[in-house]
Amino acid sequence: MTKFNDTLLRAARGEKTEHTPVWYMRQAGRSQPEYRKLKEKYSLEEITHQPELCAYVTKLPVDQYNVDGAILYKDIVTPLVGIGVDVKIKSGVGPVISNPIRSRADIDRLGEFHAEEQVPYVLETIKILTQEQLNVPLIGFAGAPFTLASYMIEGGPSRSYNLTKSFMVSEPEAWQALMDKLGDMTIAYLKAQIAAGAKIVQIFDSWVGALHVADYRTFIKPTMTRIVSEVKKTGVSVITFGVGASHLVNEWHDLPVDVVGLDWRMQIREAEERGVTKPVQGNLDPTLLIADWNVIEERAKDIIEQGVEHGAHIFNLGHGVFPDVKPATLKKLTELVHTHSAQLRK
């Protein structure tokens, strides 16, 4: 059997590695022709409910791109169904919720989360991958409470998060009750993924960049601290990430996370200047992946070099892969990250 590649895990712990590890958010699916063929027959929900099929989709980019980690193929709203949220993934739209939160009573009606009963297919997928198929770490993940709450209150994707932010500040006790519910769910969900075989986890707070720093500290940070602290008791490393949230980087660094994820708006060097000493992850602008290779190479090398200077770096994109990206580009980029970072370490 091929030797297990633990480069990603070592980098997350801040240990020295022979090369910079790399994986890509949304690397599973999206731009892969094999995935597109599957999507002609199955919906996202149908794929994730079939462990063998879901494991195939999750492993595909590892085989194709030679990345140092596999990210479980599923949606961040997956566990919400278990607590009583009527959510459907609509093609071209995203998560749509037919029973949005409007009051404290709506929050009180939410149930408890039990992974083994409510998402057994997720845990079975993890077991298939980690016990039989992968020679790289499987990255488990969950949505962070603010991002999940935004879907639950808005009823779906939003650009302004008006309902969410106004509920947060005008109903602080109800908001905290929602954070407590989602915090409990996220802890249980991530611990179940880890027990099933996930070796590292990422918490996606995709839309938290909509908040002011002071509001983040008051309404979000205590729950995030509780989640990360509980998950860390398992011994695995925790990565945090959000989009358009560079102003929160110091708040994230202050959490007990191991790795601070950066989107493309802030350079690694700038984050370091602002006091980020923990390992970082990121952060090529994904739109550049459809540019000429010489542009991609120049930008990627700069990020790789900044990461090596920083000391502990996991290469990734500043957001997820989108459908127009060619798989061959991701394979070539992975090779560049490995070879260029290895040369810099000699």
mmCIF file of C-alpha atoms in Angstrom:
data_model
loop_
_atom_site.group_PDB
_atom_site.id
_atom_site.type_symbol
_atom_site.label_atom_id
_atom_site.label_comp_id
_atom_site.label_asym_id
_atom_site.label_seq_id
_atom_site.Cartn_x
_atom_site.Cartn_y
_atom_site.Cartn_z
ATOM 1 C CA MET A 1 0.000 0.000 0.000
ATOM 2 C CA THR A 2 1.171 3.546 -0.764
ATOM 3 C CA LYS A 3 2.709 5.348 2.198
ATOM 4 C CA PHE A 4 0.309 7.729 3.958
ATOM 5 C CA ASN A 5 1.040 11.353 3.034
ATOM 6 C CA ASP A 6 0.716 13.392 6.253
ATOM 7 C CA THR A 7 2.266 16.621 4.890
ATOM 8 C CA LEU A 8 -0.981 18.545 5.349
ATOM 9 C CA LEU A 9 -1.320 17.451 8.977
ATOM 10 C CA ARG A 10 2.266 18.386 9.797
ATOM 11 C CA ALA A 11 1.928 21.817 8.173
ATOM 12 C CA ALA A 12 -1.271 22.455 10.154
ATOM 13 C CA ARG A 13 0.651 21.742 13.354
ATOM 14 C CA GLY A 14 3.379 24.171 12.292
ATOM 15 C CA GLU A 15 5.957 21.420 11.715
ATOM 16 C CA LYS A 16 8.558 21.466 8.966
ATOM 17 C CA THR A 17 7.583 19.787 5.691
ATOM 18 C CA GLU A 18 9.512 18.813 2.578
ATOM 19 C CA HIS A 19 7.108 20.800 0.393
ATOM 20 C CA THR A 20 4.086 23.053 0.831
ATOM 21 C CA PRO A 21 0.955 20.894 0.979
ATOM 22 C CA VAL A 22 -1.934 21.829 -1.298
ATOM 23 C CA TRP A 23 -5.654 21.156 -1.646
ATOM 24 C CA TYR A 24 -8.425 23.189 -3.208
ATOM 25 C CA MET A 25 -11.757 24.216 -1.783
ATOM 26 C CA ARG A 26 -14.501 22.679 -3.953
ATOM 27 C CA GLN A 27 -11.882 20.486 -5.643
ATOM 28 C CA ALA A 28 -14.429 17.642 -5.704
ATOM 29 C CA GLY A 29 -16.971 18.132 -8.463
ATOM 30 C CA ARG A 30 -17.581 21.423 -10.223
ATOM 31 C CA SER A 31 -15.102 21.347 -13.123
ATOM 32 C CA GLN A 32 -14.491 17.619 -13.514
ATOM 33 C CA PRO A 33 -16.038 15.944 -16.586
ATOM 34 C CA GLU A 34 -16.600 12.720 -14.640
ATOM 35 C CA TYR A 35 -18.571 14.677 -12.053
ATOM 36 C CA ARG A 36 -20.604 16.519 -14.667
ATOM 37 C CA LYS A 37 -21.587 13.192 -16.171
ATOM 38 C CA LEU A 38 -22.781 12.011 -12.752
ATOM 39 C CA LYS A 39 -24.763 15.226 -12.278
ATOM 40 C CA GLU A 40 -26.746 14.445 -15.418
ATOM 41 C CA LYS A 41 -28.180 11.510 -13.490
ATOM 42 C CA TYR A 42 -27.933 12.478 -9.800
ATOM 43 C CA SER A 43 -28.505 15.612 -7.721
ATOM 44 C CA LEU A 44 -25.998 16.736 -5.079
ATOM 45 C CA GLU A 45 -28.307 15.343 -2.404
ATOM 46 C CA GLU A 46 -28.550 11.991 -4.173
ATOM 47 C CA ILE A 47 -24.769 11.727 -4.532
ATOM 48 C CA THR A 48 -24.111 12.540 -0.876
ATOM 49 C CA HIS A 49 -26.696 9.963 0.253
ATOM 50 C CA GLN A 50 -24.866 7.162 -1.606
ATOM 51 C CA PRO A 51 -21.599 6.562 0.296
ATOM 52 C CA GLU A 52 -19.782 4.642 -2.469
ATOM 53 C CA LEU A 53 -20.667 7.286 -5.041
ATOM 54 C CA CYS A 54 -19.836 10.150 -2.696
ATOM 55 C CA ALA A 55 -16.497 8.542 -1.843
ATOM 56 C CA TYR A 56 -15.728 8.299 -5.575
ATOM 57 C CA VAL A 57 -16.417 12.013 -6.083
ATOM 58 C CA THR A 58 -14.353 12.931 -3.001
ATOM 59 C CA LYS A 59 -11.352 10.849 -4.088
ATOM 60 C CA LEU A 60 -11.374 11.868 -7.749
ATOM 61 C CA PRO A 61 -9.321 15.085 -7.344
ATOM 62 C CA VAL A 62 -6.753 13.265 -5.203
ATOM 63 C CA ASP A 63 -6.150 10.849 -8.059
ATOM 64 C CA GLN A 64 -6.290 13.508 -10.761
ATOM 65 C CA TYR A 65 -4.379 16.394 -9.185
ATOM 66 C CA ASN A 66 -2.082 14.676 -6.639
ATOM 67 C CA VAL A 67 -3.256 17.016 -3.876
ATOM 68 C CA ASP A 68 -2.236 16.450 -0.243
ATOM 69 C CA GLY A 69 -5.747 16.251 1.160
ATOM 70 C CA ALA A 70 -9.290 15.195 0.251
ATOM 71 C CA ILE A 71 -12.235 17.384 1.199
ATOM 72 C CA LEU A 72 -15.451 15.523 1.891
ATOM 73 C CA TYR A 73 -18.031 16.130 -0.848
ATOM 74 C CA LYS A 74 -21.176 17.542 0.746
ATOM 75 C CA ASP A 75 -22.925 20.823 1.461
ATOM 76 C CA ILE A 76 -22.544 22.898 4.624
ATOM 77 C CA VAL A 77 -26.304 22.767 5.277
ATOM 78 C CA THR A 78 -26.318 18.931 5.407
ATOM 79 C CA PRO A 79 -26.779 18.638 9.216
ATOM 80 C CA LEU A 80 -29.587 21.226 9.394
ATOM 81 C CA VAL A 81 -32.182 18.709 8.245
ATOM 82 C CA GLY A 82 -31.443 16.710 11.389
ATOM 83 C CA ILE A 83 -32.537 19.530 13.693
ATOM 84 C CA GLY A 84 -35.760 20.229 11.809
ATOM 85 C CA VAL A 85 -34.807 22.727 9.106
ATOM 86 C CA ASP A 86 -36.651 22.168 5.827
ATOM 87 C CA VAL A 87 -33.784 22.852 3.434
ATOM 88 C CA LYS A 88 -33.370 21.943 -0.231
ATOM 89 C CA ILE A 89 -30.404 22.600 -2.521
ATOM 90 C CA LYS A 90 -31.786 24.278 -5.634
ATOM 91 C CA SER A 91 -29.602 24.164 -8.742
ATOM 92 C CA GLY A 92 -28.232 27.588 -9.625
ATOM 93 C CA VAL A 93 -29.511 29.072 -6.355
ATOM 94 C CA GLY A 94 -28.084 27.155 -3.386
ATOM 95 C CA PRO A 95 -29.735 26.229 -0.076
ATOM 96 C CA VAL A 96 -33.383 27.305 0.126
ATOM 97 C CA ILE A 97 -35.237 27.022 3.443
ATOM 98 C CA SER A 98 -39.042 26.896 3.561
ATOM 99 C CA ASN A 99 -39.351 27.380 7.348
ATOM 100 C CA PRO A 100 -37.072 30.352 8.078
ATOM 101 C CA ILE A 101 -36.383 31.573 11.612
ATOM 102 C CA ARG A 102 -38.527 34.565 12.538
ATOM 103 C CA SER A 103 -38.811 34.325 16.319
ATOM 104 C CA ARG A 104 -37.506 32.738 19.511
ATOM 105 C CA ALA A 105 -40.325 30.193 19.238
ATOM 106 C CA ASP A 106 -38.914 29.032 15.876
ATOM 107 C CA ILE A 107 -35.540 28.495 17.535
ATOM 108 C CA ASP A 108 -37.025 26.623 20.476
ATOM 109 C CA ARG A 109 -38.688 24.207 18.032
ATOM 110 C CA LEU A 110 -35.315 23.100 16.637
ATOM 111 C CA GLY A 111 -34.307 19.609 17.733
ATOM 112 C CA GLU A 112 -31.035 18.051 18.843
ATOM 113 C CA PHE A 113 -28.478 16.695 16.418
ATOM 114 C CA HIS A 114 -27.449 13.038 16.462
ATOM 115 C CA ALA A 115 -25.027 12.271 13.639
ATOM 116 C CA GLU A 116 -25.308 8.480 13.695
ATOM 117 C CA GLU A 117 -29.092 8.672 13.320
ATOM 118 C CA GLN A 118 -29.448 11.720 11.077
ATOM 119 C CA VAL A 119 -26.438 11.654 8.718
ATOM 120 C CA PRO A 120 -25.249 8.014 8.734
ATOM 121 C CA TYR A 121 -24.445 8.268 5.016
ATOM 122 C CA VAL A 122 -21.851 10.997 5.734
ATOM 123 C CA LEU A 123 -20.115 8.857 8.340
ATOM 124 C CA GLU A 124 -20.201 5.788 6.084
ATOM 125 C CA THR A 125 -18.601 7.808 3.264
ATOM 126 C CA ILE A 126 -15.811 8.872 5.624
ATOM 127 C CA LYS A 127 -15.198 5.282 6.714
ATOM 128 C CA ILE A 128 -15.017 4.017 3.132
ATOM 129 C CA LEU A 129 -12.494 6.734 2.234
ATOM 130 C CA THR A 130 -10.283 6.557 5.301
ATOM 131 C CA GLN A 131 -10.300 2.794 5.825
ATOM 132 C CA GLU A 132 -10.087 1.637 2.217
ATOM 133 C CA GLN A 133 -9.166 4.313 -0.302
ATOM 134 C CA LEU A 134 -7.158 7.391 0.684
ATOM 135 C CA ASN A 135 -3.434 7.784 1.283
ATOM 136 C CA VAL A 136 -3.908 11.472 2.205
ATOM 137 C CA PRO A 137 -5.864 12.994 5.110
ATOM 138 C CA LEU A 138 -9.609 13.416 4.719
ATOM 139 C CA ILE A 139 -10.685 16.938 5.664
ATOM 140 C CA GLY A 140 -14.001 17.007 7.470
ATOM 141 C CA PHE A 141 -15.927 20.252 7.573
ATOM 142 C CA ALA A 142 -18.897 22.147 8.885
ATOM 143 C CA GLY A 143 -20.503 25.500 8.339
ATOM 144 C CA ALA A 144 -19.966 28.035 11.107
ATOM 145 C CA PRO A 145 -22.969 29.282 13.114
ATOM 146 C CA PHE A 146 -23.218 32.736 11.509
ATOM 147 C CA THR A 147 -23.223 31.355 7.982
ATOM 148 C CA LEU A 148 -25.768 28.646 8.848
ATOM 149 C CA ALA A 149 -27.899 31.178 10.720
ATOM 150 C CA SER A 150 -27.876 33.478 7.697
ATOM 151 C CA TYR A 151 -29.450 30.770 5.547
ATOM 152 C CA MET A 152 -31.930 29.899 8.289
ATOM 153 C CA ILE A 153 -33.063 33.500 8.801
ATOM 154 C CA GLU A 154 -32.883 34.794 5.223
ATOM 155 C CA GLY A 155 -34.461 31.607 3.851
ATOM 156 C CA GLY A 156 -31.633 31.198 1.356
ATOM 157 C CA PRO A 157 -28.565 32.959 -0.050
ATOM 158 C CA SER A 158 -28.340 36.719 0.511
ATOM 159 C CA ARG A 159 -26.137 39.588 -0.575
ATOM 160 C CA SER A 160 -26.839 41.932 2.320
ATOM 161 C CA TYR A 161 -27.860 39.676 5.268
ATOM 162 C CA ASN A 162 -30.272 42.407 6.370
ATOM 163 C CA LEU A 163 -32.671 40.059 8.176
ATOM 164 C CA THR A 164 -29.842 38.159 9.856
ATOM 165 C CA LYS A 165 -27.962 41.197 11.121
ATOM 166 C CA SER A 166 -31.085 42.984 12.310
ATOM 167 C CA PHE A 167 -32.274 39.846 14.162
ATOM 168 C CA MET A 168 -28.829 39.503 15.734
ATOM 169 C CA VAL A 169 -28.749 43.021 17.192
ATOM 170 C CA SER A 170 -32.447 43.471 17.994
ATOM 171 C CA GLU A 171 -33.059 40.006 19.495
ATOM 172 C CA PRO A 172 -29.760 39.262 21.278
ATOM 173 C CA GLU A 173 -31.207 36.607 23.621
ATOM 174 C CA ALA A 174 -32.907 34.755 20.775
ATOM 175 C CA TRP A 175 -29.743 35.078 18.712
ATOM 176 C CA GLN A 176 -27.679 33.530 21.503
ATOM 177 C CA ALA A 177 -30.186 30.680 21.790
ATOM 178 C CA LEU A 178 -29.707 30.045 18.050
ATOM 179 C CA MET A 179 -25.922 30.195 18.430
ATOM 180 C CA ASP A 180 -26.127 27.683 21.288
ATOM 181 C CA LYS A 181 -28.208 25.284 19.174
ATOM 182 C CA LEU A 182 -25.933 25.595 16.164
ATOM 183 C CA GLY A 183 -22.836 25.402 18.347
ATOM 184 C CA ASP A 184 -24.008 22.119 19.866
ATOM 185 C CA MET A 185 -24.857 20.762 16.416
ATOM 186 C CA THR A 186 -21.503 21.753 14.920
ATOM 187 C CA ILE A 187 -19.520 20.227 17.778
ATOM 188 C CA ALA A 188 -21.432 16.955 17.522
ATOM 189 C CA TYR A 189 -21.173 16.902 13.723
ATOM 190 C CA LEU A 190 -17.421 17.520 13.594
ATOM 191 C CA LYS A 191 -16.695 15.070 16.412
ATOM 192 C CA ALA A 192 -18.691 12.399 14.566
ATOM 193 C CA GLN A 193 -16.709 13.051 11.368
ATOM 194 C CA ILE A 194 -13.462 12.756 13.314
ATOM 195 C CA ALA A 195 -14.583 9.538 15.016
ATOM 196 C CA ALA A 196 -15.394 8.133 11.568
ATOM 197 C CA GLY A 197 -11.886 8.928 10.289
ATOM 198 C CA ALA A 198 -11.483 12.616 9.347
ATOM 199 C CA LYS A 199 -7.928 13.669 10.248
ATOM 200 C CA ILE A 200 -8.378 17.465 10.165
ATOM 201 C CA VAL A 201 -11.419 19.752 9.945
ATOM 202 C CA GLN A 202 -12.281 23.123 8.464
ATOM 203 C CA ILE A 203 -15.009 25.455 9.692
ATOM 204 C CA PHE A 204 -16.442 27.511 6.841
ATOM 205 C CA ASP A 205 -17.794 30.874 7.949
ATOM 206 C CA SER A 206 -18.381 31.850 4.356
ATOM 207 C CA TRP A 207 -20.493 34.963 4.926
ATOM 208 C CA VAL A 208 -19.222 36.293 8.265
ATOM 209 C CA GLY A 209 -17.306 39.024 6.422
ATOM 210 C CA ALA A 210 -20.599 40.917 6.423
ATOM 211 C CA LEU A 211 -20.055 41.711 10.110
ATOM 212 C CA HIS A 212 -18.202 44.537 11.840
ATOM 213 C CA VAL A 213 -15.340 43.416 14.111
ATOM 214 C CA ALA A 214 -17.165 44.549 17.262
ATOM 215 C CA ASP A 215 -20.281 42.588 16.295
ATOM 216 C CA TYR A 216 -18.168 39.518 15.570
ATOM 217 C CA ARG A 217 -16.608 39.737 19.039
ATOM 218 C CA THR A 218 -19.981 40.133 20.733
ATOM 219 C CA PHE A 219 -22.276 37.827 18.791
ATOM 220 C CA ILE A 220 -20.060 35.187 17.130
ATOM 221 C CA LYS A 221 -16.670 34.775 18.768
ATOM 222 C CA PRO A 222 -17.838 33.186 22.054
ATOM 223 C CA THR A 223 -19.636 30.402 20.169
ATOM 224 C CA MET A 224 -16.721 29.888 17.780
ATOM 225 C CA THR A 225 -14.359 29.659 20.744
ATOM 226 C CA ARG A 226 -16.575 27.005 22.324
ATOM 227 C CA ILE A 227 -16.812 24.977 19.102
ATOM 228 C CA VAL A 228 -13.088 25.012 18.382
ATOM 229 C CA SER A 229 -12.152 24.283 22.002
ATOM 230 C CA GLU A 230 -14.445 21.239 22.097
ATOM 231 C CA VAL A 231 -13.324 19.894 18.721
ATOM 232 C CA LYS A 232 -9.673 20.353 19.659
ATOM 233 C CA LYS A 233 -10.159 17.884 22.515
ATOM 234 C CA THR A 234 -10.159 15.148 19.842
ATOM 235 C CA GLY A 235 -6.541 15.971 18.989
ATOM 236 C CA VAL A 236 -7.194 17.034 15.390
ATOM 237 C CA SER A 237 -6.234 20.398 13.913
ATOM 238 C CA VAL A 238 -8.875 22.999 13.065
ATOM 239 C CA ILE A 239 -8.816 25.440 10.131
ATOM 240 C CA THR A 240 -11.122 28.456 9.917
ATOM 241 C CA PHE A 241 -12.059 30.266 6.716
ATOM 242 C CA GLY A 242 -14.372 32.994 5.456
ATOM 243 C CA VAL A 243 -14.768 35.167 2.371
ATOM 244 C CA GLY A 244 -14.260 38.933 2.420
ATOM 245 C CA ALA A 245 -13.299 38.756 6.066
ATOM 246 C CA SER A 246 -9.728 40.084 6.144
ATOM 247 C CA HIS A 247 -10.799 42.580 8.818
ATOM 248 C CA LEU A 248 -11.501 39.608 11.107
ATOM 249 C CA VAL A 249 -8.140 37.882 10.684
ATOM 250 C CA ASN A 250 -6.903 38.892 14.131
ATOM 251 C CA GLU A 251 -10.147 37.666 15.708
ATOM 252 C CA TRP A 252 -9.652 34.283 14.018
ATOM 253 C CA HIS A 253 -6.016 34.169 15.093
ATOM 254 C CA ASP A 254 -7.202 34.737 18.648
ATOM 255 C CA LEU A 255 -9.442 31.644 18.467
ATOM 256 C CA PRO A 256 -7.883 28.309 19.514
ATOM 257 C CA VAL A 257 -7.688 27.302 15.813
ATOM 258 C CA ASP A 258 -4.507 25.819 14.353
ATOM 259 C CA VAL A 259 -4.690 27.343 10.866
ATOM 260 C CA VAL A 260 -5.994 30.727 9.722
ATOM 261 C CA GLY A 261 -7.507 30.603 6.241
ATOM 262 C CA LEU A 262 -7.093 33.670 4.039
ATOM 263 C CA ASP A 263 -9.048 34.646 0.963
ATOM 264 C CA TRP A 264 -7.293 36.439 -1.919
ATOM 265 C CA ARG A 265 -7.862 39.940 -0.539
ATOM 266 C CA MET A 266 -5.029 39.764 1.992
ATOM 267 C CA GLN A 267 -1.486 38.641 1.258
ATOM 268 C CA ILE A 268 0.224 36.231 3.649
ATOM 269 C CA ARG A 269 2.878 38.853 4.311
ATOM 270 C CA GLU A 270 0.225 41.411 5.252
ATOM 271 C CA ALA A 271 -1.447 38.938 7.613
ATOM 272 C CA GLU A 272 1.941 38.350 9.235
ATOM 273 C CA GLU A 273 2.446 42.091 9.631
ATOM 274 C CA ARG A 274 -0.894 42.187 11.439
ATOM 275 C CA GLY A 275 0.289 39.623 13.946
ATOM 276 C CA VAL A 276 -0.741 36.313 12.390
ATOM 277 C CA THR A 277 1.939 33.853 13.517
ATOM 278 C CA LYS A 278 -0.083 30.632 13.238
ATOM 279 C CA PRO A 279 0.027 28.473 10.098
ATOM 280 C CA VAL A 280 -1.958 30.033 7.269
ATOM 281 C CA GLN A 281 -3.920 28.601 4.364
ATOM 282 C CA GLY A 282 -4.536 30.170 0.958
ATOM 283 C CA ASN A 283 -4.879 32.091 -1.147
ATOM 284 C CA LEU A 284 -4.776 32.319 -4.960
ATOM 285 C CA ASP A 285 -7.731 34.189 -6.447
ATOM 286 C CA PRO A 286 -9.720 31.362 -8.098
ATOM 287 C CA THR A 287 -10.656 33.567 -11.060
ATOM 288 C CA LEU A 288 -6.997 33.537 -12.082
ATOM 289 C CA LEU A 289 -7.307 29.823 -12.851
ATOM 290 C CA ILE A 290 -8.801 30.700 -16.242
ATOM 291 C CA ALA A 291 -6.008 33.180 -17.026
ATOM 292 C CA ASP A 292 -2.890 32.326 -19.062
ATOM 293 C CA TRP A 293 -0.535 29.916 -17.317
ATOM 294 C CA ASN A 294 2.264 32.482 -17.029
ATOM 295 C CA VAL A 295 -0.073 34.677 -14.918
ATOM 296 C CA ILE A 296 -1.088 31.741 -12.709
ATOM 297 C CA GLU A 297 2.539 30.691 -12.278
ATOM 298 C CA GLU A 298 3.720 34.182 -11.323
ATOM 299 C CA ARG A 299 0.951 34.721 -8.765
ATOM 300 C CA ALA A 300 1.232 31.210 -7.330
ATOM 301 C CA LYS A 301 5.013 31.445 -6.933
ATOM 302 C CA ASP A 302 4.612 34.688 -5.006
ATOM 303 C CA ILE A 303 2.135 33.038 -2.630
ATOM 304 C CA ILE A 304 4.358 29.965 -2.237
ATOM 305 C CA GLU A 305 7.370 32.156 -1.454
ATOM 306 C CA GLN A 306 5.434 34.206 1.104
ATOM 307 C CA GLY A 307 4.234 30.969 2.691
ATOM 308 C CA VAL A 308 7.751 29.571 2.981
ATOM 309 C CA GLU A 309 8.891 32.860 4.532
ATOM 310 C CA HIS A 310 5.972 32.700 6.981
ATOM 311 C CA GLY A 311 7.097 29.257 8.083
ATOM 312 C CA ALA A 312 3.939 27.149 7.953
ATOM 313 C CA HIS A 313 1.640 27.305 4.937
ATOM 314 C CA ILE A 314 -1.027 25.203 3.233
ATOM 315 C CA PHE A 315 -1.564 26.301 -0.365
ATOM 316 C CA ASN A 316 -5.181 26.743 -1.412
ATOM 317 C CA LEU A 317 -7.418 29.111 -3.302
ATOM 318 C CA GLY A 318 -8.981 32.233 -1.801
ATOM 319 C CA HIS A 319 -12.381 30.620 -2.418
ATOM 320 C CA GLY A 320 -13.650 27.528 -4.222
ATOM 321 C CA VAL A 321 -12.980 26.078 -7.658
ATOM 322 C CA PHE A 322 -15.659 27.140 -10.136
ATOM 323 C CA PRO A 323 -16.985 25.179 -13.141
ATOM 324 C CA ASP A 324 -14.921 26.896 -15.870
ATOM 325 C CA VAL A 325 -11.586 25.748 -14.425
ATOM 326 C CA LYS A 326 -9.837 23.001 -16.380
ATOM 327 C CA PRO A 327 -8.730 19.973 -14.344
ATOM 328 C CA ALA A 328 -5.388 20.054 -16.188
ATOM 329 C CA THR A 329 -4.750 23.532 -14.739
ATOM 330 C CA LEU A 330 -5.246 22.290 -11.180
ATOM 331 C CA LYS A 331 -2.942 19.339 -11.800
ATOM 332 C CA LYS A 332 -0.250 21.644 -13.187
ATOM 333 C CA LEU A 333 -0.690 24.079 -10.299
ATOM 334 C CA THR A 334 -0.353 21.295 -7.725
ATOM 335 C CA GLU A 335 2.915 20.194 -9.329
ATOM 336 C CA LEU A 336 4.168 23.805 -9.282
ATOM 337 C CA VAL A 337 3.357 24.192 -5.580
ATOM 338 C CA HIS A 338 5.169 20.955 -4.737
ATOM 339 C CA THR A 339 8.287 21.543 -6.849
ATOM 340 C CA HIS A 340 8.753 25.275 -6.245
ATOM 341 C CA SER A 341 8.263 25.006 -2.484
ATOM 342 C CA ALA A 342 10.625 22.008 -2.307
ATOM 343 C CA GLN A 343 13.331 23.991 -4.146
ATOM 344 C CA LEU A 344 12.912 26.938 -1.775
ATOM 345 C CA ARG A 345 13.365 24.627 1.234
ATOM 346 C CA LYS A 346 16.680 23.177 0.019
#
